[in-house]
Amino acid sequence: MKKTNSYFSLFLIFILLFSACKTQKPNSQSSQTKSPPLSGQSPKPAQPLPSTPLPKVPVSLQPLSYQMPEMPREFRGVWIATVANIDWPISGTDSYEKQKKDFLNILDYYKDLNFNAVIVQVRTAGDAFYPSNLAPWSKYLTGKQGKAPSTNENPLTWMIKESHARGLEFHAWLNPYRATMDLKTEELSPNHDFNIHRNWMLKYSSKWYYDPGLPEVKAHLLAVIKEIVDNYDIDAIHFDDYFYPYKVPKEEFPDKASYNKFKKPGQSQDDWRRQNVNELIFALNQTIKTSKPWVQFGISPFGVWRNQDKDPKGSPTKAGQTNYDDLYADVLLWMKNGWIDYLIPQLYWSMEFPLASHRKLNDWWSNNANRTNIYVGNGPYKIREDADEAWKNPKEINTQVSYTRTLPQIQGNAFFSAKSMMMKNQDVAQLLKSELYNEPTLPPAFQPKTASIIDIPKVLEVKANEQVTQINLEKPLDPAIRYGMIQGANELDQLADAEIHTVWVGGSRARILEVSSLNTRFISIRWIDHFGRIVQTQVYQIP
């Protein structure tokens, strides 16, 4: 027993010595009170437990309650005529790259003048400025009808894209019934309708025309329009004043055979011709709206519907020819029936011209608008080029536009043609900009036939470097969103006057928008739908 007790005593001594040699560091998870540090020593920090970071949840930026002022609405368009290379291309034999540069020069020039729409002629006479199954390439684009441009790029797609990039609406302008510009039919492509459907053609004076009385012609023209509307992101289909041709003295338009075949009992030839045009306009509206309800249908008729001496409802004018009696275009009926979205009567006379006063015709069209948007067509090409003394005054155009603005039923102007204020009369253009077009505007909006709910965009974050400002959205844009107008400033009260950056998305369901770098404390975004309506205006402070 004694020996066992001595072993046990030795074991206890060993345990006590071992405990005394251990480091005096308290366990960080111990509930014991820590010993005070030795004099002159700092306490060692506690070691944190390892942790797994949680993923960040995206949070949308919250729009401020700041209200941006309403932007004014006014149509400001320019016709870009391609027939006979009036405006563009300067030559059909120019290289495609030069033609592109020249087109951009036109866009930039009119964008700088604060215009908001271009009306570009894409069919001049049975031809096309785009690859078509229904018409040959235009000689005004490539120098020879039927010859394709030397590029893999679609010129029309490119023109639309570049116009939209500058915030300009693109109105595709077509001539329906004109088949040729002269009688040199040997120069026509084998694919031109003259060579494929000779029975559609009527020779009148120095040109060939499609016979408006033939059902096959109407069906063909509807197919031409549908091909464009279906395949291109255009904003409008546009016709000018060439329906039945302007009358030539002592020469009758040779449509007697189709009149005798298709007229109704007792129907006069004049009424039958008007019926042909009316049926085309009605069917075109249906074709366009069935495919894309937001694509506008606009017409630019001759400036006089009828003279008052022929009809008490007519204008106090003495025009030599009129829409109703000579071109068989009953534009008042089209407006009354809602077959067109806008009308641009060509009022290419001076304010007080005795036979057709610009002032009196403005009044007449304003009084007969019939719920259709009316824009006035102005003729700056006459400045310093016309026998009428009034056109010697470079302020004639400003006087006309100023008068138009006094009439509430008229919502803007369009100018013929692009070179008239670009290649010459630049002083007229600068007067227009400095006195009347000094601020940008939006073109008029339209109301859809059926109401729809549009998903309001939500911005997640805004990133900016020296070159680009990137706006990231919570989810892809509603396809009804057409474009965004973005402005940036360091003070809220400076936003409305800041430069406008337009990002055209055209239903592409974009999720990221990019503009040249803003690097500002605040940005505003106006979201605009296919019909030109502002869906919402959002103002953000950038964190």
Coordinates of C-alpha atoms in Angstrom, one line a residue:
M1 CA 0.0 0.0 0.0
K2 CA 2.8 2.5 0.8
K3 CA 4.5 2.0 -2.5
T4 CA 1.2 2.6 -4.3
N5 CA 0.7 5.8 -2.3
S6 CA 4.1 7.1 -3.2
Y7 CA 3.4 6.5 -6.9
F8 CA 0.1 8.4 -6.6
S9 CA 1.9 11.4 -5.0
L10 CA 4.4 11.5 -7.8
F11 CA 1.6 11.5 -10.3
L12 CA -0.1 14.5 -8.7
I13 CA 3.2 16.5 -8.6
F14 CA 3.7 15.8 -12.3
I15 CA 0.2 17.1 -13.2
L16 CA 0.7 20.3 -11.3
L17 CA 4.1 21.0 -12.9
F18 CA 2.6 20.4 -16.4
S19 CA -0.3 22.8 -15.7
A20 CA 2.1 25.6 -14.6
C21 CA 4.1 25.4 -17.8
K22 CA 1.0 26.0 -20.1
T23 CA 0.6 29.4 -21.9
Q24 CA -1.8 31.8 -20.0
K25 CA -3.9 32.6 -23.2
P26 CA -7.6 32.5 -22.5
N27 CA -9.8 30.6 -24.9
S28 CA -11.7 33.0 -27.0
Q29 CA -14.9 31.0 -26.6
S30 CA -14.4 30.7 -22.8
S31 CA -16.8 32.5 -20.5
Q32 CA -14.0 33.2 -18.0
T33 CA -12.9 36.8 -17.3
K34 CA -9.8 37.8 -19.2
S35 CA -6.7 38.5 -17.1
P36 CA -5.4 42.1 -17.4
P37 CA -2.4 42.5 -19.7
L38 CA 1.0 42.8 -18.4
S39 CA 2.3 46.4 -17.9
G40 CA 3.4 47.9 -21.2
Q41 CA 1.8 45.2 -23.4
S42 CA -1.2 45.7 -25.8
P43 CA -3.9 43.2 -25.8
K44 CA -3.9 40.9 -28.8
P45 CA -7.1 41.2 -31.0
A46 CA -9.5 38.3 -31.0
Q47 CA -9.4 36.2 -34.2
P48 CA -12.7 36.4 -36.2
L49 CA -14.5 33.2 -37.1
P50 CA -14.3 32.3 -40.8
S51 CA -17.4 33.4 -42.8
T52 CA -18.8 33.0 -46.4
P53 CA -19.8 36.4 -48.0
L54 CA -23.5 36.5 -49.2
P55 CA -24.1 37.4 -52.9
K56 CA -25.3 41.0 -53.5
V57 CA -28.9 41.3 -54.4
P58 CA -29.5 43.7 -57.3
V59 CA -31.5 46.7 -56.2
S60 CA -33.0 49.1 -58.7
L61 CA -32.1 52.8 -58.5
Q62 CA -35.0 54.8 -57.3
P63 CA -36.2 57.6 -59.5
L64 CA -36.4 61.0 -57.9
S65 CA -39.7 62.8 -57.7
Y66 CA -38.2 65.7 -59.7
Q67 CA -40.5 66.6 -62.7
M68 CA -38.9 67.3 -66.0
P69 CA -40.7 69.9 -68.2
E70 CA -42.8 68.7 -71.1
M71 CA -40.9 68.7 -74.4
P72 CA -42.6 70.6 -77.2
R73 CA -44.1 68.7 -80.1
E74 CA -43.6 69.9 -83.7
F75 CA -42.9 68.0 -86.9
R76 CA -39.8 69.2 -88.6
G77 CA -39.1 67.1 -91.7
V78 CA -37.0 67.4 -94.9
W79 CA -37.5 65.5 -98.2
I80 CA -34.4 63.7 -99.5
A81 CA -35.2 63.2 -103.2
T82 CA -33.3 60.4 -104.9
V83 CA -35.1 60.7 -108.3
A84 CA -32.7 62.1 -110.9
N85 CA -30.2 62.4 -108.0
I86 CA -31.8 65.6 -106.9
D87 CA -30.5 65.4 -103.3
W88 CA -28.8 62.0 -102.9
P89 CA -26.9 60.2 -104.1
I90 CA -25.0 63.0 -105.8
S91 CA -24.3 60.5 -108.5
G92 CA -25.2 56.8 -109.1
T93 CA -21.6 56.2 -110.2
D94 CA -20.1 57.4 -106.9
S95 CA -18.6 54.7 -104.7
Y96 CA -20.9 53.2 -102.1
E97 CA -18.6 54.6 -99.4
K98 CA -18.8 58.1 -100.8
Q99 CA -22.6 57.8 -101.0
K100 CA -22.7 56.8 -97.4
K101 CA -20.6 59.8 -96.4
D102 CA -22.8 62.1 -98.4
F103 CA -25.9 60.7 -96.8
L104 CA -24.5 61.2 -93.3
N105 CA -23.6 64.8 -94.2
I106 CA -27.3 65.4 -94.9
L107 CA -28.4 63.8 -91.7
D108 CA -25.9 65.6 -89.6
Y109 CA -26.7 69.0 -91.2
Y110 CA -30.4 68.7 -90.5
K111 CA -29.9 67.2 -87.1
D112 CA -27.9 70.3 -86.2
L113 CA -30.8 72.4 -87.4
N114 CA -33.0 70.5 -84.8
F115 CA -35.0 68.7 -87.4
N116 CA -36.6 65.4 -86.2
A117 CA -37.6 63.5 -89.4
V118 CA -36.3 62.7 -92.8
I119 CA -38.6 61.7 -95.7
V120 CA -36.3 59.5 -98.0
Q121 CA -37.4 58.5 -101.5
V122 CA -36.8 54.7 -101.7
R123 CA -38.9 54.0 -104.9
T124 CA -38.8 56.6 -107.7
A125 CA -40.3 54.8 -110.7
G126 CA -40.8 51.1 -110.5
D127 CA -37.4 50.7 -108.9
A128 CA -36.0 50.2 -105.4
F129 CA -33.2 51.5 -103.1
Y130 CA -33.3 48.1 -101.2
P131 CA -33.0 44.5 -102.3
S132 CA -36.5 43.6 -103.5
N133 CA -38.4 40.6 -105.0
L134 CA -40.7 43.1 -106.7
A135 CA -38.5 45.8 -108.3
P136 CA -35.0 46.2 -109.7
W137 CA -32.2 48.3 -108.0
S138 CA -32.5 51.9 -108.9
K139 CA -30.1 53.4 -111.5
Y140 CA -29.9 56.5 -109.3
L141 CA -28.1 54.4 -106.7
T142 CA -25.8 52.3 -108.9
G143 CA -25.7 54.0 -112.3
K144 CA -27.6 51.2 -114.0
Q145 CA -31.1 49.9 -113.2
G146 CA -30.9 46.3 -111.9
K147 CA -27.3 46.6 -110.9
A148 CA -26.7 45.9 -107.2
P149 CA -24.5 48.2 -105.1
S150 CA -21.0 46.9 -104.5
T151 CA -21.5 46.0 -100.8
N152 CA -23.0 43.3 -98.7
E153 CA -24.8 45.9 -96.7
N154 CA -28.5 46.7 -97.2
P155 CA -28.6 50.4 -98.0
L156 CA -32.1 50.9 -96.6
T157 CA -31.3 49.1 -93.3
W158 CA -28.2 51.3 -93.0
M159 CA -30.0 54.5 -93.8
I160 CA -32.7 53.8 -91.2
K161 CA -30.2 52.9 -88.5
E162 CA -28.1 56.1 -89.1
S163 CA -31.3 58.2 -89.1
H164 CA -32.5 56.7 -85.8
A165 CA -29.1 57.0 -84.2
R166 CA -29.5 60.8 -84.6
G167 CA -33.1 60.8 -83.2
L168 CA -34.6 61.3 -86.7
E169 CA -37.8 59.5 -87.8
F170 CA -37.4 57.7 -91.1
H171 CA -40.4 58.1 -93.5
A172 CA -40.0 55.8 -96.5
W173 CA -41.2 57.8 -99.6
L174 CA -42.6 56.0 -102.6
N175 CA -44.1 56.9 -105.9
P176 CA -47.0 54.5 -106.6
Y177 CA -48.0 54.9 -110.2
R178 CA -45.0 56.3 -112.0
A179 CA -43.2 53.5 -113.9
T180 CA -40.5 55.4 -115.8
M181 CA -39.0 58.9 -115.9
D182 CA -38.6 58.9 -119.7
L183 CA -39.3 56.7 -122.7
K184 CA -35.9 55.1 -122.9
T185 CA -37.3 51.7 -122.1
E186 CA -34.2 49.9 -123.5
E187 CA -32.4 51.1 -120.4
L188 CA -34.8 49.3 -118.1
S189 CA -33.8 46.2 -116.2
P190 CA -35.3 42.9 -117.5
N191 CA -36.9 42.7 -114.0
H192 CA -38.7 46.0 -114.3
D193 CA -42.5 45.7 -114.5
F194 CA -42.5 47.3 -117.9
N195 CA -40.7 44.2 -119.2
I196 CA -42.6 41.7 -117.1
H197 CA -46.1 43.1 -117.1
R198 CA -46.4 45.3 -120.2
N199 CA -50.2 45.1 -120.0
W200 CA -50.0 47.1 -116.8
M201 CA -48.4 50.0 -118.5
L202 CA -49.8 53.2 -120.1
K203 CA -47.8 55.7 -122.1
Y204 CA -48.7 59.3 -121.3
S205 CA -46.6 62.2 -122.6
S206 CA -42.9 61.5 -121.9
K207 CA -43.4 58.7 -119.3
W208 CA -44.9 55.3 -118.7
Y209 CA -47.4 54.8 -115.9
Y210 CA -49.0 51.8 -114.1
D211 CA -52.7 51.7 -114.9
P212 CA -54.5 52.5 -111.7
G213 CA -57.7 50.9 -112.9
L214 CA -56.2 47.3 -112.9
P215 CA -56.8 45.1 -109.9
E216 CA -53.4 43.4 -110.6
V217 CA -51.7 46.8 -110.3
K218 CA -53.4 47.5 -106.9
A219 CA -52.4 44.1 -105.6
H220 CA -48.8 44.6 -106.8
L221 CA -48.5 48.0 -105.1
L222 CA -49.9 46.5 -101.9
A223 CA -47.2 43.8 -102.0
V224 CA -44.5 46.5 -102.6
I225 CA -45.6 48.3 -99.5
K226 CA -45.9 45.2 -97.4
E227 CA -42.4 44.1 -98.3
I228 CA -41.0 47.3 -96.9
V229 CA -43.2 47.5 -93.8
D230 CA -42.5 43.8 -92.9
N231 CA -38.8 44.0 -93.3
Y232 CA -37.7 47.4 -92.2
D233 CA -37.9 49.5 -89.0
I234 CA -39.5 52.5 -90.7
D235 CA -41.6 55.1 -89.0
A236 CA -43.9 55.8 -91.9
I237 CA -44.9 55.1 -95.5
H238 CA -45.1 58.3 -97.4
F239 CA -46.6 59.2 -100.8
D240 CA -46.2 62.5 -102.6
D241 CA -48.6 64.1 -105.1
Y242 CA -48.1 61.8 -108.1
F243 CA -51.3 59.7 -108.4
Y244 CA -52.9 60.1 -111.8
P245 CA -50.3 62.3 -113.6
Y246 CA -50.6 66.0 -114.0
K247 CA -52.6 66.7 -117.1
V248 CA -50.8 67.6 -120.4
P249 CA -52.7 69.9 -122.7
K250 CA -54.5 68.2 -125.6
E251 CA -53.5 64.7 -124.4
E252 CA -55.8 62.3 -122.7
F253 CA -54.6 59.7 -120.2
P254 CA -55.1 56.4 -122.1
D255 CA -57.1 54.3 -119.6
K256 CA -60.3 54.0 -121.7
A257 CA -60.1 50.2 -122.0
S258 CA -59.8 49.5 -118.2
Y259 CA -62.5 52.1 -117.6
N260 CA -64.9 50.4 -120.0
K261 CA -64.1 47.0 -118.4
F262 CA -64.4 47.9 -114.7
K263 CA -66.7 51.0 -114.4
K264 CA -69.9 50.7 -112.5
P265 CA -73.2 51.4 -114.4
G266 CA -73.6 55.1 -115.0
Q267 CA -70.2 55.9 -113.3
S268 CA -68.3 58.8 -114.9
Q269 CA -64.6 58.3 -115.8
D270 CA -63.6 61.0 -113.3
D271 CA -65.5 59.3 -110.5
W272 CA -64.1 55.9 -111.5
R273 CA -60.6 57.2 -111.4
R274 CA -61.1 58.7 -107.9
Q275 CA -62.5 55.3 -106.8
N276 CA -59.3 53.6 -108.0
V277 CA -57.2 55.9 -105.9
N278 CA -59.5 55.7 -103.0
E279 CA -59.5 51.9 -103.0
L280 CA -55.7 51.9 -103.1
I281 CA -55.4 54.3 -100.1
F282 CA -57.9 52.4 -98.1
A283 CA -56.2 49.0 -98.8
L284 CA -52.7 50.5 -98.1
N285 CA -53.8 51.7 -94.7
Q286 CA -55.2 48.2 -93.9
T287 CA -52.0 46.5 -95.1
I288 CA -49.7 48.8 -93.1
K289 CA -51.7 48.7 -89.8
T290 CA -52.3 44.9 -90.0
S291 CA -48.5 44.4 -90.2
K292 CA -47.3 47.1 -87.8
P293 CA -50.0 49.3 -86.3
W294 CA -47.5 52.0 -85.2
V295 CA -46.2 52.6 -88.8
Q296 CA -47.7 55.9 -89.9
F297 CA -49.2 56.4 -93.4
G298 CA -48.7 60.0 -94.7
I299 CA -49.4 61.7 -98.0
S300 CA -48.1 65.0 -99.4
P301 CA -50.7 66.1 -101.9
F302 CA -50.7 69.1 -104.2
G303 CA -51.5 72.2 -102.2
V304 CA -55.0 72.8 -103.6
W305 CA -57.8 70.4 -103.1
R306 CA -60.3 72.3 -105.3
N307 CA -60.7 75.9 -106.3
Q308 CA -63.7 77.7 -104.8
D309 CA -65.2 78.4 -108.3
K310 CA -65.6 74.6 -108.7
D311 CA -66.8 73.9 -105.2
P312 CA -67.9 76.2 -102.4
K313 CA -66.0 74.0 -100.0
G314 CA -62.8 74.7 -101.9
S315 CA -60.0 77.3 -101.2
P316 CA -60.0 80.9 -102.5
T317 CA -57.4 80.0 -105.1
K318 CA -57.1 79.9 -108.9
A319 CA -54.8 76.9 -109.3
G320 CA -54.4 75.6 -112.8
Q321 CA -54.8 71.9 -111.6
T322 CA -56.1 70.5 -108.4
N323 CA -56.1 67.3 -106.4
Y324 CA -59.7 66.4 -106.9
D325 CA -60.3 67.4 -110.5
D326 CA -57.0 66.6 -112.1
L327 CA -55.1 64.1 -110.0
Y328 CA -58.2 62.3 -108.8
A329 CA -57.0 62.4 -105.2
D330 CA -59.9 63.1 -102.8
V331 CA -57.7 63.9 -99.8
L332 CA -60.6 65.2 -97.8
L333 CA -62.3 61.8 -98.0
W334 CA -59.2 60.1 -96.8
M335 CA -59.0 62.3 -93.8
K336 CA -62.7 62.0 -93.0
N337 CA -62.5 58.2 -93.1
G338 CA -59.2 58.0 -91.1
W339 CA -57.3 56.3 -93.8
I340 CA -54.2 58.4 -93.3
D341 CA -52.3 59.5 -90.2
Y342 CA -50.9 62.8 -91.5
L343 CA -51.1 65.1 -94.5
I344 CA -48.4 67.5 -95.8
P345 CA -50.0 69.7 -98.5
Q346 CA -47.3 71.2 -100.7
L347 CA -47.9 75.0 -100.3
Y348 CA -44.9 76.1 -102.4
W349 CA -46.2 79.7 -102.9
S350 CA -45.3 82.9 -101.1
M351 CA -47.5 84.3 -98.4
E352 CA -49.5 86.6 -100.6
F353 CA -49.2 85.0 -104.0
P354 CA -52.4 86.1 -105.8
L355 CA -53.3 82.8 -107.4
A356 CA -52.6 80.6 -104.4
S357 CA -51.7 82.5 -101.2
H358 CA -49.7 80.5 -98.7
R359 CA -51.5 82.3 -95.9
K360 CA -55.0 81.5 -97.2
L361 CA -54.1 77.9 -97.9
N362 CA -52.8 77.5 -94.4
D363 CA -56.1 78.7 -93.1
W364 CA -58.0 76.4 -95.4
W365 CA -56.1 73.2 -94.5
S366 CA -56.3 74.1 -90.8
N367 CA -60.1 74.4 -91.1
N368 CA -60.4 71.1 -93.0
A369 CA -58.0 69.0 -90.9
N370 CA -60.8 66.6 -89.8
R371 CA -58.8 65.1 -86.9
T372 CA -55.8 64.3 -89.2
N373 CA -52.3 65.7 -88.4
I374 CA -51.5 68.5 -90.8
Y375 CA -48.0 69.6 -91.5
V376 CA -47.3 72.3 -94.1
G377 CA -44.9 71.6 -97.0
N378 CA -42.6 74.6 -97.7
G379 CA -40.5 75.3 -100.8
P380 CA -37.2 76.9 -99.8
Y381 CA -35.9 75.7 -103.3
K382 CA -37.7 78.9 -104.6
I383 CA -35.6 81.3 -102.6
R384 CA -33.7 83.5 -105.2
E385 CA -34.9 81.2 -108.0
D386 CA -38.5 82.3 -108.7
A387 CA -40.2 85.1 -110.7
D388 CA -42.3 85.9 -107.6
E389 CA -40.5 88.8 -106.0
A390 CA -41.4 87.6 -102.5
W391 CA -38.8 84.8 -102.8
K392 CA -36.0 87.3 -103.0
N393 CA -36.4 87.7 -99.3
P394 CA -34.5 85.0 -97.3
K395 CA -36.9 85.5 -94.4
E396 CA -39.9 84.3 -96.5
I397 CA -39.6 80.8 -95.0
N398 CA -39.4 82.0 -91.4
T399 CA -42.5 84.2 -92.1
Q400 CA -44.4 81.1 -93.3
V401 CA -43.4 78.9 -90.4
S402 CA -44.3 81.6 -87.9
Y403 CA -47.7 81.9 -89.5
T404 CA -48.2 78.1 -89.4
R405 CA -47.5 78.1 -85.7
T406 CA -50.5 80.4 -85.1
L407 CA -52.9 77.7 -86.4
P408 CA -53.6 75.1 -83.7
Q409 CA -54.7 72.4 -86.3
I410 CA -51.3 72.5 -88.0
Q411 CA -48.4 70.7 -86.1
G412 CA -45.3 71.3 -88.1
N413 CA -43.6 71.7 -91.4
A414 CA -41.6 69.8 -94.0
F415 CA -39.2 71.3 -96.5
F416 CA -38.4 70.5 -100.2
S417 CA -35.7 69.6 -100.6
A418 CA -32.6 68.7 -98.7
K419 CA -30.1 70.5 -101.0
S420 CA -32.2 73.7 -101.0
M421 CA -31.0 74.7 -97.6
M422 CA -27.8 72.8 -97.6
M423 CA -26.0 73.2 -100.9
K424 CA -27.4 76.7 -101.2
N425 CA -29.5 79.1 -99.1
Q426 CA -27.6 78.2 -95.9
D427 CA -28.4 81.7 -94.6
V428 CA -32.1 80.6 -94.8
A429 CA -31.3 77.5 -92.7
Q430 CA -29.4 79.5 -90.1
L431 CA -32.3 82.0 -89.8
L432 CA -34.7 79.1 -89.3
K433 CA -32.5 77.7 -86.6
S434 CA -31.7 80.9 -84.7
E435 CA -35.2 82.3 -84.7
L436 CA -37.6 79.3 -84.7
Y437 CA -35.7 76.0 -84.5
N438 CA -33.4 77.0 -81.7
E439 CA -34.4 74.1 -79.5
P440 CA -35.0 70.4 -80.2
T441 CA -38.6 69.0 -80.3
L442 CA -40.4 65.7 -80.5
P443 CA -42.5 64.9 -83.5
P444 CA -46.3 64.5 -82.8
A445 CA -47.4 61.3 -81.2
F446 CA -50.3 59.0 -82.3
Q447 CA -52.8 57.0 -80.4
P448 CA -53.0 53.3 -81.0
K449 CA -56.4 51.8 -82.0
T450 CA -56.3 49.4 -79.0
A451 CA -55.0 50.2 -75.6
S452 CA -52.0 48.3 -74.3
I453 CA -50.0 48.0 -71.0
I454 CA -46.3 48.8 -71.3
D455 CA -43.8 47.5 -68.8
I456 CA -42.1 50.5 -67.3
P457 CA -38.2 50.1 -67.4
K458 CA -36.3 49.9 -64.1
V459 CA -32.6 51.0 -64.0
L460 CA -30.3 48.9 -61.8
E461 CA -27.1 50.9 -62.1
V462 CA -25.3 53.5 -64.2
K463 CA -21.6 53.1 -65.0
A464 CA -19.5 55.8 -66.6
N465 CA -15.9 56.2 -67.8
E466 CA -14.3 58.8 -70.0
Q467 CA -15.8 57.3 -73.2
V468 CA -19.2 55.7 -72.3
T469 CA -22.1 55.9 -69.9
Q470 CA -23.7 52.5 -69.5
I471 CA -27.3 52.1 -68.2
N472 CA -28.1 48.6 -67.0
L473 CA -31.7 47.6 -66.7
E474 CA -33.4 45.2 -64.4
K475 CA -34.8 43.2 -67.3
P476 CA -35.1 43.5 -71.1
L477 CA -37.1 46.5 -72.4
D478 CA -40.8 46.0 -73.3
P479 CA -40.8 45.6 -77.1
A480 CA -43.2 48.5 -77.3
I481 CA -40.4 50.9 -76.2
R482 CA -39.0 52.6 -79.3
Y483 CA -36.1 54.7 -77.9
G484 CA -34.8 56.5 -74.9
M485 CA -33.8 60.2 -74.7
I486 CA -31.1 60.6 -72.2
Q487 CA -29.7 63.8 -70.6
G488 CA -27.2 64.4 -67.9
A489 CA -26.3 67.3 -65.7
N490 CA -24.7 68.0 -62.3
E491 CA -27.6 70.1 -61.2
L492 CA -31.3 69.2 -61.5
D493 CA -32.3 72.5 -62.9
Q494 CA -29.8 72.1 -65.7
L495 CA -31.1 68.7 -66.9
A496 CA -33.8 70.1 -69.3
D497 CA -31.3 72.2 -71.2
A498 CA -28.6 69.5 -71.4
E499 CA -27.6 67.8 -74.7
I500 CA -30.0 65.0 -75.7
H501 CA -28.5 61.6 -76.4
T502 CA -31.0 59.3 -78.3
V503 CA -30.7 55.5 -78.0
W504 CA -33.0 53.8 -80.5
V505 CA -33.9 50.2 -79.5
G506 CA -36.9 49.7 -81.8
G507 CA -38.4 46.7 -80.0
S508 CA -35.0 44.9 -79.7
R509 CA -35.7 44.2 -75.9
A510 CA -32.3 45.7 -75.0
R511 CA -31.1 45.4 -71.4
I512 CA -28.1 47.7 -71.7
L513 CA -28.1 51.2 -73.1
E514 CA -24.9 53.1 -73.9
V515 CA -24.3 56.8 -74.7
S516 CA -21.2 58.9 -74.9
S517 CA -19.9 59.6 -71.4
L518 CA -22.0 61.9 -69.2
N519 CA -20.2 61.5 -65.9
T520 CA -22.9 63.7 -64.2
R521 CA -24.6 63.6 -60.8
F522 CA -28.1 63.3 -62.4
I523 CA -29.5 61.8 -65.5
S524 CA -33.0 61.8 -67.0
I525 CA -34.5 59.2 -69.3
R526 CA -37.6 59.7 -71.4
W527 CA -38.9 56.4 -72.6
I528 CA -40.8 56.7 -75.9
D529 CA -43.0 54.0 -77.4
H530 CA -43.7 53.1 -81.1
F531 CA -46.4 55.6 -81.3
G532 CA -44.2 58.5 -80.2
R533 CA -45.8 58.8 -76.8
I534 CA -43.6 59.3 -73.7
V535 CA -44.3 56.2 -71.6
Q536 CA -42.5 57.7 -68.6
T537 CA -39.8 60.2 -67.7
Q538 CA -37.3 59.1 -65.0
V539 CA -34.7 61.2 -63.2
Y540 CA -31.9 59.5 -61.2
Q541 CA -29.2 60.6 -58.9
I542 CA -26.1 58.6 -59.6
P543 CA -24.6 57.1 -56.4

